[in-house]
Amino acid sequence: MSTSIGVILKAGKKQVEHRPDDIYGLFMGPINQVIDLILYRRIIYALLPNRLTDRYHGSFLGILWSLLNPLLTMVGLAIVFPLIAKFQVGDYPLFLFSGILPWGFINASVLSGGDSIRFSEQLIKKVYVPKIILPYIFVTVEAINMIIALVALGILGIIFGYSLHPRIVYLFFSFVVIYVFCLGIGFITSILVVYFRDIQHITGVMLQTIFYASAIIYPVSVLPPRFQSLMEFNPFFQFIRLFHVSINPSINGGWELFQIPIMLSFFTFYFGLILQWKFGRQTVFRI
């Protein structure tokens, strides 16, 4: 580790050590986790580019996989799935694009965020680093990849004749909401994977099931009415729908669709902060 990073770590640790113990609690504990992210922001600035380059180390295409991965998935599903399912959706490739990208972000955040502390074992055993920094960096890298894919595929869409519509303004707010949600998930899974190693294997299986149960590659309208109402209780569908509405002009929806995702994001993020506050420091003895 470079000398500059070591100096920053020592300075940040000194500030943390001088905090009074009585500020910790269900309210101030999570707030202190956010304060750690601010105090150690220079560490984040230093480690974030490294994580971004390490992700594609040895890959010929490098960061282009952020574009090719969802694009290839979308092309395959656009050709095969309508033939199997026998349903009609206007601009089906656009529908797929608006569902696969946010799902890819959620999926990657769960898996990489969950493995973030274990992956950084050598770092946290050498120096003190607030453990919340690690899932924050891993999830933020996935967010950057999603932005790159959104911009690139958006340009391709314009080239192939897709026009922007007024609800495209929802896209920015949809991204902010899902980013907060994914940060919360990363905070939670990073702790759970350290304490319960089998979680890492279980989540992979669960995510495959959730993918097909979240109306990502098919419209909710093809489901029987009773299942359409049950879909509202699927938290992942709530976020996928925001992107369907933001990008696809054939799907109706307004600002009211943001209410539940915002609440889910807040509570997931807050619960993640609580877990980091309660168990983050002990993870170094568990990995």
GROMACS .gro file of C-alpha atoms in nm:
model
  287
    1MET     CA    1   0.000   0.000   0.000
    2SER     CA    2   0.130   0.345  -0.085
    3THR     CA    3   0.258   0.583   0.183
    4SER     CA    4  -0.013   0.840   0.104
    5ILE     CA    5  -0.292   0.590   0.165
    6GLY     CA    6  -0.127   0.482   0.490
    7VAL     CA    7  -0.114   0.843   0.611
    8ILE     CA    8  -0.481   0.894   0.527
    9LEU     CA    9  -0.575   0.575   0.714
   10LYS     CA   10  -0.387   0.684   1.026
   11ALA     CA   11  -0.546   1.029   1.018
   12GLY     CA   12  -0.893   0.887   0.973
   13LYS     CA   13  -0.839   0.633   1.249
   14LYS     CA   14  -0.730   0.907   1.486
   15GLN     CA   15  -1.051   1.101   1.419
   16VAL     CA   16  -1.262   0.791   1.482
   17GLU     CA   17  -1.082   0.707   1.806
   18HIS     CA   18  -1.166   1.050   1.950
   19ARG     CA   19  -1.541   1.013   1.904
   20PRO     CA   20  -1.731   0.987   2.233
   21ASP     CA   21  -1.879   0.640   2.291
   22ASP     CA   22  -2.220   0.773   2.394
   23ILE     CA   23  -2.308   0.879   2.038
   24TYR     CA   24  -2.360   0.520   1.931
   25GLY     CA   25  -2.715   0.391   1.912
   26LEU     CA   26  -2.977   0.292   1.662
   27PHE     CA   27  -2.987   0.652   1.543
   28MET     CA   28  -2.630   0.777   1.577
   29GLY     CA   29  -2.465   0.443   1.493
   30PRO     CA   30  -2.584   0.446   1.130
   31ILE     CA   31  -2.504   0.817   1.107
   32ASN     CA   32  -2.148   0.742   1.214
   33GLN     CA   33  -2.123   0.491   0.931
   34VAL     CA   34  -2.206   0.771   0.688
   35ILE     CA   35  -1.951   0.991   0.865
   36ASP     CA   36  -1.690   0.717   0.809
   37LEU     CA   37  -1.761   0.731   0.437
   38ILE     CA   38  -1.697   1.106   0.447
   39LEU     CA   39  -1.387   1.092   0.668
   40TYR     CA   40  -1.232   0.819   0.455
   41ARG     CA   41  -1.341   0.957   0.120
   42ARG     CA   42  -0.981   0.990   0.004
   43ILE     CA   43  -0.941   0.616   0.057
   44ILE     CA   44  -1.250   0.563  -0.156
   45TYR     CA   45  -1.104   0.787  -0.428
   46ALA     CA   46  -0.785   0.580  -0.419
   47LEU     CA   47  -0.942   0.233  -0.413
   48LEU     CA   48  -1.234   0.292  -0.649
   49PRO     CA   49  -1.024   0.318  -0.971
   50ASN     CA   50  -0.823   0.012  -0.864
   51ARG     CA   51  -1.140  -0.191  -0.822
   52LEU     CA   52  -1.269  -0.070  -1.157
   53THR     CA   53  -0.951  -0.179  -1.336
   54ASP     CA   54  -0.913  -0.504  -1.138
   55ARG     CA   55  -1.261  -0.611  -1.247
   56TYR     CA   56  -1.146  -0.631  -1.610
   57HIS     CA   57  -0.779  -0.716  -1.550
   58GLY     CA   58  -0.654  -0.947  -1.824
   59SER     CA   59  -0.965  -0.892  -2.037
   60PHE     CA   60  -0.902  -0.783  -2.396
   61LEU     CA   61  -1.229  -0.591  -2.423
   62GLY     CA   62  -1.203  -0.447  -2.072
   63ILE     CA   63  -1.483  -0.214  -1.974
   64LEU     CA   64  -1.660  -0.277  -2.305
   65TRP     CA   65  -1.804  -0.585  -2.135
   66SER     CA   66  -2.028  -0.342  -1.947
   67LEU     CA   67  -2.196  -0.282  -2.282
   68LEU     CA   68  -2.159  -0.623  -2.448
   69ASN     CA   69  -2.289  -0.831  -2.158
   70PRO     CA   70  -2.641  -0.678  -2.142
   71LEU     CA   71  -2.646  -0.629  -2.518
   72LEU     CA   72  -2.578  -0.997  -2.594
   73THR     CA   73  -2.828  -1.106  -2.329
   74MET     CA   74  -3.089  -0.871  -2.472
   75VAL     CA   75  -3.037  -0.991  -2.830
   76GLY     CA   76  -3.069  -1.356  -2.732
   77LEU     CA   77  -3.384  -1.304  -2.530
   78ALA     CA   78  -3.538  -1.072  -2.789
   79ILE     CA   79  -3.511  -1.347  -3.050
   80VAL     CA   80  -3.599  -1.656  -2.847
   81PHE     CA   81  -3.832  -1.558  -2.563
   82PRO     CA   82  -4.126  -1.415  -2.766
   83LEU     CA   83  -4.131  -1.734  -2.975
   84ILE     CA   84  -4.160  -1.947  -2.661
   85ALA     CA   85  -4.395  -1.727  -2.458
   86LYS     CA   86  -4.619  -1.625  -2.752
   87PHE     CA   87  -4.692  -1.270  -2.634
   88GLN     CA   88  -4.678  -0.936  -2.807
   89VAL     CA   89  -4.500  -0.633  -2.663
   90GLY     CA   90  -4.440  -0.312  -2.853
   91ASP     CA   91  -4.067  -0.246  -2.899
   92TYR     CA   92  -3.976  -0.567  -2.718
   93PRO     CA   93  -3.597  -0.504  -2.746
   94LEU     CA   94  -3.652  -0.170  -2.568
   95PHE     CA   95  -3.860  -0.346  -2.305
   96LEU     CA   96  -3.578  -0.595  -2.247
   97PHE     CA   97  -3.317  -0.319  -2.236
   98SER     CA   98  -3.510  -0.130  -1.970
   99GLY     CA   99  -3.542  -0.442  -1.754
  100ILE     CA  100  -3.212  -0.622  -1.796
  101LEU     CA  101  -2.989  -0.324  -1.715
  102PRO     CA  102  -3.133  -0.249  -1.368
  103TRP     CA  103  -3.155  -0.620  -1.292
  104GLY     CA  104  -2.791  -0.662  -1.387
  105PHE     CA  105  -2.704  -0.383  -1.145
  106ILE     CA  106  -2.904  -0.545  -0.863
  107ASN     CA  107  -2.761  -0.889  -0.934
  108ALA     CA  108  -2.401  -0.766  -0.948
  109SER     CA  109  -2.446  -0.554  -0.634
  110VAL     CA  110  -2.572  -0.852  -0.435
  111LEU     CA  111  -2.289  -1.079  -0.545
  112SER     CA  112  -1.993  -0.838  -0.550
  113GLY     CA  113  -2.114  -0.640  -0.249
  114GLY     CA  114  -2.155  -0.963  -0.055
  115ASP     CA  115  -1.800  -1.070  -0.132
  116SER     CA  116  -1.643  -0.727  -0.080
  117ILE     CA  117  -1.515  -0.775   0.275
  118ARG     CA  118  -1.382  -1.127   0.213
  119PHE     CA  119  -1.220  -1.013  -0.111
  120SER     CA  120  -1.039  -0.736   0.080
  121GLU     CA  121  -0.914  -0.967   0.356
  122GLN     CA  122  -0.545  -0.876   0.312
  123LEU     CA  123  -0.619  -0.503   0.334
  124ILE     CA  124  -0.834  -0.505   0.645
  125LYS     CA  125  -0.595  -0.736   0.831
  126LYS     CA  126  -0.308  -0.493   0.777
  127VAL     CA  127  -0.468  -0.156   0.850
  128TYR     CA  128  -0.786  -0.019   0.997
  129VAL     CA  129  -1.046   0.063   0.736
  130PRO     CA  130  -1.417   0.111   0.813
  131LYS     CA  131  -1.569  -0.202   0.662
  132ILE     CA  132  -1.858  -0.008   0.512
  133ILE     CA  133  -1.614   0.143   0.262
  134LEU     CA  134  -1.564  -0.195   0.093
  135PRO     CA  135  -1.924  -0.274  -0.015
  136TYR     CA  136  -1.965   0.096  -0.097
  137ILE     CA  137  -1.676   0.076  -0.345
  138PHE     CA  138  -1.788  -0.254  -0.498
  139VAL     CA  139  -2.148  -0.140  -0.549
  140THR     CA  140  -2.038   0.199  -0.684
  141VAL     CA  141  -1.823   0.025  -0.944
  142GLU     CA  142  -2.134  -0.167  -1.056
  143ALA     CA  143  -2.323   0.163  -1.071
  144ILE     CA  144  -2.053   0.311  -1.296
  145ASN     CA  145  -2.079   0.008  -1.523
  146MET     CA  146  -2.454   0.056  -1.545
  147ILE     CA  147  -2.416   0.423  -1.637
  148ILE     CA  148  -2.170   0.332  -1.913
  149ALA     CA  149  -2.410   0.069  -2.049
  150LEU     CA  150  -2.706   0.310  -2.029
  151VAL     CA  151  -2.524   0.580  -2.221
  152ALA     CA  152  -2.379   0.347  -2.483
  153LEU     CA  153  -2.700   0.154  -2.548
  154GLY     CA  154  -2.896   0.480  -2.544
  155ILE     CA  155  -2.676   0.612  -2.824
  156LEU     CA  156  -2.731   0.290  -3.016
  157GLY     CA  157  -3.106   0.325  -2.965
  158ILE     CA  158  -3.104   0.678  -3.110
  159ILE     CA  159  -2.897   0.556  -3.407
  160PHE     CA  160  -3.152   0.282  -3.476
  161GLY     CA  161  -3.443   0.525  -3.469
  162TYR     CA  162  -3.572   0.521  -3.112
  163SER     CA  163  -3.677   0.868  -3.002
  164LEU     CA  164  -3.669   1.018  -2.654
  165HIS     CA  165  -4.000   1.073  -2.476
  166PRO     CA  166  -4.093   1.303  -2.184
  167ARG     CA  167  -4.076   1.029  -1.919
  168ILE     CA  168  -3.704   0.985  -1.985
  169VAL     CA  169  -3.656   1.239  -1.704
  170TYR     CA  170  -3.764   0.959  -1.468
  171LEU     CA  171  -3.446   0.775  -1.556
  172PHE     CA  172  -3.218   0.989  -1.341
  173PHE     CA  173  -3.440   0.955  -1.034
  174SER     CA  174  -3.485   0.582  -1.098
  175PHE     CA  175  -3.107   0.540  -1.099
  176VAL     CA  176  -3.064   0.733  -0.773
  177VAL     CA  177  -3.332   0.526  -0.600
  178ILE     CA  178  -3.194   0.192  -0.717
  179TYR     CA  179  -2.838   0.299  -0.631
  180VAL     CA  180  -2.935   0.367  -0.270
  181PHE     CA  181  -3.123   0.037  -0.261
  182CYS     CA  182  -2.822  -0.155  -0.396
  183LEU     CA  183  -2.588   0.014  -0.149
  184GLY     CA  184  -2.814  -0.107   0.131
  185ILE     CA  185  -2.814  -0.459  -0.013
  186GLY     CA  186  -2.435  -0.450  -0.043
  187PHE     CA  187  -2.399  -0.336   0.319
  188ILE     CA  188  -2.625  -0.620   0.434
  189THR     CA  189  -2.485  -0.905   0.225
  190SER     CA  190  -2.123  -0.811   0.297
  191ILE     CA  191  -2.187  -0.878   0.667
  192LEU     CA  192  -2.402  -1.188   0.613
  193VAL     CA  193  -2.146  -1.356   0.386
  194VAL     CA  194  -1.872  -1.311   0.647
  195TYR     CA  195  -2.083  -1.463   0.925
  196PHE     CA  196  -2.271  -1.722   0.716
  197ARG     CA  197  -2.057  -1.845   0.425
  198ASP     CA  198  -2.340  -2.046   0.267
  199ILE     CA  199  -2.527  -1.721   0.198
  200GLN     CA  200  -2.296  -1.663  -0.098
  201HIS     CA  201  -2.408  -1.984  -0.266
  202ILE     CA  202  -2.775  -1.950  -0.173
  203THR     CA  203  -2.802  -1.597  -0.316
  204GLY     CA  204  -2.688  -1.716  -0.659
  205VAL     CA  205  -2.975  -1.966  -0.675
  206MET     CA  206  -3.225  -1.719  -0.531
  207LEU     CA  207  -3.133  -1.450  -0.783
  208GLN     CA  208  -3.205  -1.685  -1.073
  209THR     CA  209  -3.554  -1.747  -0.935
  210ILE     CA  210  -3.615  -1.379  -0.865
  211PHE     CA  211  -3.512  -1.291  -1.221
  212TYR     CA  212  -3.803  -1.489  -1.367
  213ALA     CA  213  -4.044  -1.376  -1.095
  214SER     CA  214  -3.989  -1.001  -1.139
  215ALA     CA  215  -4.146  -0.929  -1.481
  216ILE     CA  216  -3.810  -0.836  -1.632
  217ILE     CA  217  -3.842  -1.014  -1.966
  218TYR     CA  218  -4.221  -1.027  -1.989
  219PRO     CA  219  -4.497  -0.772  -1.920
  220VAL     CA  220  -4.710  -0.809  -1.608
  221SER     CA  221  -5.020  -0.806  -1.828
  222VAL     CA  222  -4.951  -1.165  -1.945
  223LEU     CA  223  -5.000  -1.294  -1.590
  224PRO     CA  224  -5.340  -1.396  -1.448
  225PRO     CA  225  -5.502  -1.108  -1.254
  226ARG     CA  226  -5.436  -1.264  -0.913
  227PHE     CA  227  -5.064  -1.290  -0.988
  228GLN     CA  228  -5.053  -0.935  -1.120
  229SER     CA  229  -5.161  -0.805  -0.778
  230LEU     CA  230  -4.909  -1.031  -0.602
  231MET     CA  231  -4.632  -0.881  -0.813
  232GLU     CA  232  -4.673  -0.558  -0.616
  233PHE     CA  233  -4.523  -0.737  -0.316
  234ASN     CA  234  -4.206  -0.818  -0.508
  235PRO     CA  235  -3.957  -0.545  -0.406
  236PHE     CA  236  -3.734  -0.606  -0.706
  237PHE     CA  237  -4.024  -0.562  -0.946
  238GLN     CA  238  -4.086  -0.218  -0.796
  239PHE     CA  239  -3.745  -0.101  -0.917
  240ILE     CA  240  -3.755  -0.280  -1.251
  241ARG     CA  241  -4.089  -0.115  -1.327
  242LEU     CA  242  -3.938   0.230  -1.276
  243PHE     CA  243  -3.695   0.165  -1.562
  244HIS     CA  244  -3.962   0.006  -1.780
  245VAL     CA  245  -4.171   0.321  -1.742
  246SER     CA  246  -3.874   0.557  -1.780
  247ILE     CA  247  -3.740   0.408  -2.103
  248ASN     CA  248  -4.035   0.240  -2.275
  249PRO     CA  249  -4.305   0.485  -2.396
  250SER     CA  250  -4.560   0.204  -2.443
  251ILE     CA  251  -4.576   0.141  -2.065
  252ASN     CA  252  -4.787   0.378  -1.861
  253GLY     CA  253  -4.688   0.511  -1.520
  254GLY     CA  254  -4.623   0.830  -1.325
  255TRP     CA  255  -4.441   0.969  -1.023
  256GLU     CA  256  -4.664   0.767  -0.789
  257LEU     CA  257  -4.460   0.457  -0.881
  258PHE     CA  258  -4.162   0.604  -0.693
  259GLN     CA  259  -4.331   0.594  -0.352
  260ILE     CA  260  -4.270   0.229  -0.264
  261PRO     CA  261  -3.917   0.210  -0.416
  262ILE     CA  262  -3.811   0.519  -0.220
  263MET     CA  263  -3.935   0.364   0.106
  264LEU     CA  264  -3.769   0.033   0.024
  265SER     CA  265  -3.442   0.210  -0.056
  266PHE     CA  266  -3.448   0.407   0.268
  267PHE     CA  267  -3.520   0.109   0.493
  268THR     CA  268  -3.275  -0.121   0.314
  269PHE     CA  269  -3.002   0.144   0.332
  270TYR     CA  270  -3.075   0.216   0.698
  271PHE     CA  271  -3.082  -0.152   0.793
  272GLY     CA  272  -2.753  -0.201   0.609
  273LEU     CA  273  -2.599   0.084   0.811
  274ILE     CA  274  -2.718  -0.077   1.133
  275LEU     CA  275  -2.558  -0.412   1.044
  276GLN     CA  276  -2.233  -0.239   0.950
  277TRP     CA  277  -2.235  -0.048   1.279
  278LYS     CA  278  -2.314  -0.355   1.491
  279PHE     CA  279  -2.094  -0.615   1.322
  280GLY     CA  280  -1.853  -0.437   1.087
  281ARG     CA  281  -1.561  -0.413   1.327
  282GLN     CA  282  -1.584  -0.782   1.422
  283THR     CA  283  -1.564  -0.906   1.063
  284VAL     CA  284  -1.183  -0.894   1.069
  285PHE     CA  285  -1.194  -1.181   1.322
  286ARG     CA  286  -1.437  -1.383   1.110
  287ILE     CA  287  -1.278  -1.388   0.766
   0.00000   0.00000   0.00000
